[in-house]
Tab-separated table of C-alpha atoms and ligand atoms in Angstrom:
chain	number	residue	atom	x	y	z
T	191	MET	CA	-83.986	51.842	-7.553
T	192	GLN	CA	-81.060	53.840	-8.041
T	193	GLU	CA	-79.949	54.085	-5.062
T	194	ILE	CA	-79.142	51.218	-3.784
T	195	ILE	CA	-76.640	48.043	-5.375
T	196	GLU	CA	-77.626	44.850	-4.940
T	197	ILE	CA	-75.037	42.968	-3.007
T	198	GLU	CA	-76.596	39.254	-3.077
T	199	LYS	CA	-79.374	37.647	-4.291
T	200	THR	CA	-82.276	38.900	-1.213
T	201	HIS	CA	-80.515	42.067	0.008
T	202	THR	CA	-79.142	44.960	-1.415
T	203	VAL	CA	-77.153	48.074	0.640
T	204	LEU	CA	-78.180	51.500	0.645
T	205	THR	CA	-75.574	54.417	-1.005
T	206	LYS	CA	-78.389	57.146	-0.277
T	207	CYS	CA	-80.004	58.060	3.753
T	208	PRO	CA	-83.398	57.300	2.388
T	209	VAL	CA	-84.640	60.613	4.600
T	210	CYS	CA	-81.929	63.384	3.731
T	211	LYS	CA	-80.243	62.011	0.189
T	212	ASP	CA	-76.421	62.259	1.595
T	213	ASN	CA	-74.647	59.286	0.933
T	214	ASN	CA	-72.256	59.979	4.139
T	215	LEU	CA	-72.692	56.230	4.906
T	216	ALA	CA	-71.082	54.083	8.046
T	217	TYR	CA	-72.540	50.723	9.560
T	218	SER	CA	-71.349	49.980	13.127
T	219	ASN	CA	-70.379	46.676	14.320
T	220	ASN	CA	-73.352	47.149	15.944
T	221	SER	CA	-75.478	43.239	15.175
T	222	LEU	CA	-78.635	43.691	15.380
T	223	ARG	CA	-80.970	40.280	15.079
T	224	ASN	CA	-80.853	38.258	12.280
T	225	ASP	CA	-77.480	38.633	10.665
T	226	TYR	CA	-78.354	42.618	9.977
T	227	SER	CA	-76.286	45.727	11.330
T	228	LEU	CA	-77.175	49.221	12.417
T	229	GLY	CA	-76.670	51.220	10.099
T	230	VAL	CA	-75.619	55.328	10.541
T	231	CYS	CA	-76.731	58.555	8.429
T	232	ASN	CA	-73.998	60.669	9.827
T	233	THR	CA	-75.772	63.274	8.249
T	234	CYS	CA	-79.216	63.462	9.963
T	235	ASN	CA	-77.804	60.795	11.884
T	236	PHE	CA	-81.367	58.641	10.647
T	237	LYS	CA	-80.525	54.644	11.853
T	238	TYR	CA	-81.696	52.052	10.372
T	239	ALA	CA	-80.950	48.109	9.326
T	240	HIS	CA	-77.878	46.793	7.111
T	241	PRO	CA	-78.347	45.644	4.784
T	242	ARG	CA	-81.010	45.516	3.274
T	243	PRO	CA	-83.868	43.043	2.222
T	244	LYS	CA	-85.661	43.166	-1.924
T	245	ILE	CA	-88.806	43.447	-1.286
T	246	GLU	CA	-89.589	39.680	-2.689
T	247	PHE	CA	-87.392	38.453	1.040
T	248	LEU	CA	-90.300	40.762	3.177
T	249	VAL	CA	-92.921	39.132	1.014
T	250	ASP	CA	-91.747	35.261	2.329
T	251	TYR	CA	-90.741	36.797	5.269
T	252	TYR	CA	-94.330	38.403	5.919
T	253	ASN	CA	-96.397	35.097	5.331
T	254	SER	CA	-94.506	32.787	7.579
T	255	ILE	CA	-95.286	34.775	10.539
T	256	SER	CA	-97.750	33.245	12.534
T	257	SER	CA	-102.115	34.946	12.623
T	258	VAL	CA	-100.482	34.547	16.805
T	259	ARG	CA	-100.682	38.314	15.885
T	260	PHE	CA	-104.665	38.602	15.846
T	261	TYR	CA	-107.126	38.404	17.970
T	262	LYS	CA	-110.649	39.979	18.894
T	263	GLU	CA	-111.598	42.471	20.534
T	264	SER	CA	-114.737	44.075	22.183
T	265	ASP	CA	-116.363	47.241	20.919
T	266	GLU	CA	-116.103	48.626	24.395
T	267	LYS	CA	-112.305	48.546	23.811
T	268	ALA	CA	-111.695	49.565	21.045
T	269	LEU	CA	-113.839	53.228	21.928
T	270	LYS	CA	-111.550	52.439	24.835
T	271	ASP	CA	-107.896	52.586	22.255
T	272	THR	CA	-109.146	54.846	20.266
T	273	LYS	CA	-109.323	57.826	22.350
T	274	LYS	CA	-105.919	59.220	22.115
T	275	LEU	CA	-106.751	59.103	18.607
T	276	ASN	CA	-109.646	61.434	18.790
T	277	ARG	CA	-108.461	63.520	21.050
T	278	MET	CA	-105.364	64.198	18.689
T	279	ILE	CA	-107.819	64.542	15.494
T	280	LEU	CA	-110.311	66.455	17.284
T	281	LYS	CA	-107.777	69.345	18.796
T	282	ASN	CA	-105.627	69.334	14.951
T	283	HIS	CA	-108.536	68.959	12.969
T	284	PRO	CA	-111.870	69.739	14.408
T	285	GLU	CA	-113.854	69.401	10.909
T	286	ALA	CA	-111.915	65.573	10.014
T	287	LYS	CA	-114.911	62.954	8.654
T	288	ASN	CA	-112.555	60.112	6.158
T	289	ILE	CA	-110.304	58.795	7.919
T	290	LEU	CA	-108.209	56.661	6.179
T	291	GLU	CA	-105.394	53.503	7.465
T	292	ILE	CA	-102.217	52.403	5.289
T	293	GLY	CA	-101.331	49.248	7.499
T	294	CYS	CA	-104.532	48.346	9.411
T	295	SER	CA	-104.006	45.637	9.653
T	296	THR	CA	-107.389	43.403	11.790
T	297	GLY	CA	-108.551	47.222	11.063
T	298	TYR	CA	-109.360	47.416	15.671
T	299	TYR	CA	-108.752	51.784	15.649
T	300	LEU	CA	-110.754	52.050	12.376
T	301	ARG	CA	-113.966	50.074	14.645
T	302	GLY	CA	-113.313	51.925	17.134
T	303	LEU	CA	-113.462	55.284	14.818
T	304	LYS	CA	-116.061	53.993	13.241
T	305	LEU	CA	-118.017	53.458	16.430
T	306	ARG	CA	-117.063	57.449	17.201
T	307	GLY	CA	-118.960	58.879	14.363
T	308	PHE	CA	-116.162	58.399	11.657
T	309	GLU	CA	-115.947	57.226	7.692
T	310	VAL	CA	-113.406	55.021	7.782
T	311	CYS	CA	-111.765	52.757	5.308
T	312	GLY	CA	-108.131	50.470	5.606
T	313	SER	CA	-105.306	49.978	3.778
T	314	GLU	CA	-103.254	46.638	4.354
T	315	LEU	CA	-100.810	43.823	2.349
T	316	SER	CA	-101.688	40.655	4.719
T	317	GLU	CA	-104.725	38.888	3.053
T	318	ASP	CA	-105.214	37.052	6.316
T	319	ALA	CA	-105.555	40.583	8.338
T	320	VAL	CA	-107.917	42.253	5.798
T	321	ASN	CA	-110.162	39.231	5.608
T	322	LEU	CA	-110.582	39.420	9.476
T	323	ALA	CA	-111.126	43.157	9.562
T	324	ARG	CA	-114.695	42.810	7.074
T	325	GLU	CA	-115.594	39.627	9.202
T	326	TRP	CA	-114.411	41.136	12.659
T	327	TYR	CA	-115.031	45.108	12.477
T	328	ASN	CA	-117.164	45.261	9.441
T	329	VAL	CA	-115.099	47.620	8.425
T	330	GLU	CA	-113.453	48.079	4.182
T	331	VAL	CA	-110.048	47.446	3.489
T	332	PHE	CA	-108.470	47.704	0.201
T	333	ALA	CA	-105.640	44.357	0.444
T	334	SER	CA	-102.893	46.642	-1.291
T	335	GLU	CA	-100.070	49.272	0.608
T	336	PHE	CA	-102.209	52.352	-0.616
T	337	PRO	CA	-106.298	52.562	-1.825
T	338	PRO	CA	-106.748	52.390	-5.728
T	339	PRO	CA	-106.644	56.055	-7.799
T	340	SER	CA	-109.540	56.803	-7.535
T	341	HIS	CA	-109.177	58.065	-3.408
T	342	LEU	CA	-105.962	59.799	-4.058
T	343	ASN	CA	-107.287	63.682	-2.450
T	344	LYS	CA	-109.796	61.922	-0.166
T	345	TYR	CA	-108.512	61.849	3.349
T	346	ASP	CA	-108.860	64.340	6.123
T	347	VAL	CA	-106.735	62.360	8.757
T	348	ILE	CA	-104.149	59.266	7.368
T	349	ILE	CA	-103.125	57.272	10.082
T	350	ILE	CA	-100.031	55.260	9.614
T	351	HIS	CA	-99.263	53.165	12.805
T	352	HIS	CA	-96.702	51.458	13.255
T	353	VAL	CA	-96.467	50.688	9.878
T	354	ILE	CA	-92.864	53.254	8.684
T	355	GLU	CA	-90.514	51.942	10.614
T	356	HIS	CA	-91.171	48.326	8.139
T	357	VAL	CA	-91.346	49.689	5.259
T	358	MET	CA	-88.453	50.117	2.468
T	359	ASN	CA	-88.387	53.739	1.358
T	360	PRO	CA	-89.485	54.985	4.172
T	361	LYS	CA	-89.651	59.427	2.361
T	362	ASP	CA	-91.430	57.935	-1.212
T	363	PHE	CA	-93.981	56.420	1.010
T	364	LEU	CA	-94.960	59.350	2.758
T	365	GLU	CA	-95.350	61.321	-0.398
T	366	GLN	CA	-96.930	58.376	-1.960
T	367	ALA	CA	-99.364	58.488	1.394
T	368	SER	CA	-99.973	62.778	1.305
T	369	ASN	CA	-101.794	62.513	-2.308
T	370	TYR	CA	-104.784	60.542	0.032
T	371	LEU	CA	-105.075	63.806	2.058
T	372	SER	CA	-108.336	65.587	1.349
T	373	ASP	CA	-106.813	69.552	1.729
T	374	LYS	CA	-106.369	71.018	5.557
T	375	GLY	CA	-105.536	66.856	5.936
T	376	ILE	CA	-103.447	65.886	7.815
T	377	PHE	CA	-100.832	62.559	9.834
T	378	ILE	CA	-100.790	61.135	12.024
T	379	ILE	CA	-97.841	59.304	12.763
T	380	GLU	CA	-97.141	56.752	15.205
T	381	THR	CA	-93.311	54.631	15.343
T	382	PRO	CA	-90.875	53.470	17.667
T	383	ASN	CA	-88.230	55.901	19.436
T	384	VAL	CA	-84.773	55.141	18.462
T	385	ASN	CA	-83.345	57.611	21.662
T	386	SER	CA	-85.882	55.670	24.106
T	387	MET	CA	-84.812	54.235	27.543
T	388	GLY	CA	-85.087	50.767	26.384
T	389	ILE	CA	-82.863	51.381	23.742
T	390	LYS	CA	-80.659	53.282	25.982
T	391	LEU	CA	-80.607	50.584	28.784
T	392	PHE	CA	-80.367	47.503	26.896
T	393	ARG	CA	-78.925	48.561	23.475
T	394	ASN	CA	-79.176	46.327	20.536
T	395	ASN	CA	-81.134	43.513	22.456
T	396	TYR	CA	-84.494	45.999	23.256
T	397	PRO	CA	-86.961	43.844	20.756
T	398	VAL	CA	-87.026	47.040	19.033
T	399	PHE	CA	-84.266	46.423	16.539
T	400	CYS	CA	-85.677	43.123	15.342
T	401	PRO	CA	-84.866	43.204	11.545
T	402	PRO	CA	-85.805	42.596	8.771
T	403	GLY	CA	-89.665	43.129	10.266
T	404	HIS	CA	-88.287	46.341	11.890
T	405	LEU	CA	-86.004	48.855	9.281
T	406	ASN	CA	-86.612	52.133	10.641
T	407	PHE	CA	-85.833	53.915	13.306
T	408	PHE	CA	-86.278	57.362	14.168
T	409	SER	CA	-85.902	60.544	16.481
T	410	LYS	CA	-87.600	63.042	16.294
T	411	SER	CA	-85.701	65.140	14.541
T	412	THR	CA	-85.139	61.886	11.567
T	413	LEU	CA	-88.607	61.352	11.958
T	414	GLU	CA	-89.807	64.754	11.334
T	415	LYS	CA	-87.674	64.760	7.766
T	416	VAL	CA	-88.279	61.963	6.500
T	417	LEU	CA	-92.454	63.797	6.436
T	418	PRO	CA	-92.658	65.014	2.585
T	419	GLU	CA	-91.706	68.890	2.054
T	420	ASN	CA	-94.713	70.481	1.763
T	421	HIS	CA	-95.338	69.269	5.606
T	422	LYS	CA	-95.260	71.171	8.599
T	423	PRO	CA	-95.032	69.494	12.060
T	424	LEU	CA	-97.983	70.366	13.696
T	425	GLU	CA	-97.096	68.085	17.378
T	426	SER	CA	-94.249	65.578	18.111
T	427	LYS	CA	-93.560	64.322	21.195
T	428	THR	CA	-93.183	60.896	21.878
T	429	ALA	CA	-95.728	58.101	23.858
T	430	SER	CA	-94.643	55.627	26.555
T	431	ALA	CA	-98.698	55.009	27.630
T	432	ASN	CA	-99.477	52.466	25.020
T	433	GLY	CA	-98.104	49.099	27.621
T	434	TYR	CA	-95.260	48.056	26.196
T	435	VAL	CA	-92.673	49.027	27.692
T	436	ILE	CA	-92.504	46.924	30.352
T	437	TYR	CA	-92.548	43.466	28.561
T	438	ASN	CA	-89.964	44.761	25.744
T	439	CYS	CA	-87.920	45.340	29.093
T	440	ILE	CA	-88.574	42.314	30.338
T	441	ASN	CA	-87.684	40.436	27.225
T	442	ALA	CA	-84.832	42.492	26.851
T	443	PHE	CA	-83.340	41.886	30.667
T	444	LEU	CA	-83.501	38.368	29.515
T	445	ALA	CA	-81.808	38.861	26.241
T	446	THR	CA	-79.381	40.562	27.915
T	447	ILE	CA	-77.872	38.166	30.477
T	448	ASN	CA	-77.871	35.515	28.035
T	449	LEU	CA	-81.261	33.886	27.622
T	450	LYS	CA	-81.009	35.372	23.912
T	451	GLY	CA	-80.227	32.589	22.645
T	452	ALA	CA	-83.770	30.269	24.408
T	453	ILE	CA	-85.388	33.335	24.011
T	454	ASP	CA	-84.914	34.302	19.648
T	455	ASN	CA	-85.699	30.132	19.216
T	456	LYS	CA	-88.539	30.606	20.921
T	457	ILE	CA	-90.165	34.047	18.644
T	458	SER	CA	-88.736	31.475	15.861
T	459	LYS	CA	-90.967	28.942	16.205
T	460	LYS	CA	-93.466	31.407	17.054
T	461	GLU	CA	-92.566	32.468	12.780
T	462	THR	CA	-92.967	30.341	11.474
T	463	ILE	CA	-95.412	28.677	12.004
T	464	LYS	CA	-97.454	29.338	8.819
T	465	SER	CA	-100.354	31.272	8.677
T	466	ASN	CA	-103.428	29.483	9.667
T	467	ILE	CA	-106.809	30.897	11.214
T	468	LYS	CA	-108.226	27.489	11.715
T	469	THR	CA	-105.511	26.354	14.709
T	470	LYS	CA	-107.792	28.641	16.716
T	471	ALA	CA	-106.097	26.380	20.074
T	472	SER	CA	-101.983	26.899	19.713
T	473	ASN	CA	-103.396	30.439	18.723
T	474	ASN	CA	-105.104	30.620	21.283
T	475	ARG	CA	-102.134	29.441	24.351
T	476	LYS	CA	-99.947	32.220	22.940
T	477	TYR	CA	-102.231	34.334	22.628
T	478	SER	CA	-103.267	34.390	26.221
T	479	TYR	CA	-99.512	33.920	27.514
T	480	LEU	CA	-98.673	37.754	24.838
T	481	LYS	CA	-102.228	38.908	26.472
T	482	MET	CA	-100.697	38.180	30.138
T	483	MET	CA	-97.790	39.672	30.143
T	484	TYR	CA	-99.132	42.287	28.079
T	485	LYS	CA	-101.703	43.270	31.358
T	486	PHE	CA	-99.071	42.448	33.797
T	487	SER	CA	-96.503	45.259	31.741
T	488	LYS	CA	-100.253	47.713	32.025
T	489	ILE	CA	-100.246	47.211	34.677
T	490	THR	CA	-96.284	48.147	36.467
T	491	GLN	CA	-96.773	50.995	34.148
T	492	THR	CA	-99.900	52.557	35.404
T	493	ILE	CA	-98.709	52.365	38.465
T	494	LEU	CA	-95.421	54.297	37.653
T	495	TYR	CA	-97.107	56.920	35.603
T	496	PRO	CA	-95.579	59.868	37.058
T	497	PHE	CA	-92.173	58.315	35.615
T	498	PHE	CA	-93.389	57.405	32.695
T	499	PHE	CA	-94.352	61.233	32.169
T	500	LEU	CA	-91.506	62.480	32.998
T	501	ILE	CA	-89.523	59.968	30.707
T	502	ASP	CA	-91.917	61.385	27.825
T	503	LYS	CA	-91.314	65.174	28.889
T	504	ALA	CA	-87.848	64.364	28.857
T	505	GLY	CA	-88.179	62.597	24.948
T	506	LEU	CA	-86.627	58.940	26.131
T	507	GLY	CA	-90.512	57.199	25.517
T	508	GLU	CA	-91.123	54.786	23.773
T	509	ASN	CA	-92.986	55.365	20.669
T	510	LEU	CA	-92.877	59.316	19.121
T	511	SER	CA	-96.189	60.482	18.089
T	512	LEU	CA	-95.922	63.071	14.888
T	513	VAL	CA	-99.006	64.847	13.849
T	514	SER	CA	-97.981	66.664	10.454
T	515	ARG	CA	-100.404	69.068	7.737
T	516	ILE	CA	-99.402	70.100	4.296
T	517	LYS	CA	-98.488	73.466	4.174
T	518	LYS	CA	-101.280	76.511	3.390
T	519	ASN	CA	-98.882	78.011	0.221
T	520	ASN	CA	-98.861	74.630	-1.181
T	521	LEU	CA	-102.777	73.435	-0.558
T	522	ILE	CA	-103.047	73.988	-4.155
T	523	LYS	CA	-102.617	70.635	-6.039
T	524	ASN	CA	-101.050	69.743	-9.246
G	851	ZN	ZN1	-79.359	61.236	6.402
């Protein structure tokens, strides 16, 4: 990549903003987890983790994360959890048939959308997740960042759900993804909101700031800017309704009152356990703990629904949700 210069073996420094391509970048003294700091583009206000890990470093990092993140859910839950996605698809592309999810993990959402009658397909870099997608949910998943070139221009909907914050170059990533869209095809993107209530309250202690996992931190404006030139936003809003806000706030609060060390130890312990889908007993314990925390968070959030409704209206919701389509005069592709 021409935009970066090497500073050491595992990391590089950006010299151009990945969103607006300007070179007006600054690195604050704000330290994030794992010795990263918060970089900011003074032109478009895009925020990112500094320095940037190299691909080999990221591959090692992801390989070291435990498969505790993966668990099987019922068809009933998959249907329930894809209600919002289904609504967004019907509203923005009523004739849509083919769906691709890039970075689909175990294919849980694809399972729900398949049950709703769509033709679905995914791509995913984690081989454990790809195997589980086939075994658990019977969905077709390519073990690569994108499907093979024979699938270009094929999909009516491309879902990019909590992926763009992880990639090295989000603009290039979306441009490549866009080549897989059919005419009138749409992107449905979700990513954490860097202007969320949680981040405003807890700043760098908020779990969203977790490099080298998360590398890019978008606002409503920078997320629209990172879209390919030929895309037009159709829907752009913040969304709190995923149950994780309270969970993240509790973790951030513990970190703020100096229990951060203990939490980091717990997290790194969890992350250094080598991926092994057969260590079920240990995974089940962690899964039960996470599931309990998540349930508590979800119930609290449901009770506080009017509050979170207003938070979303004010643009302070936990996540950004963006739907975009290729502009009409760009429909003829090369
Ligand atoms: Zn910029």
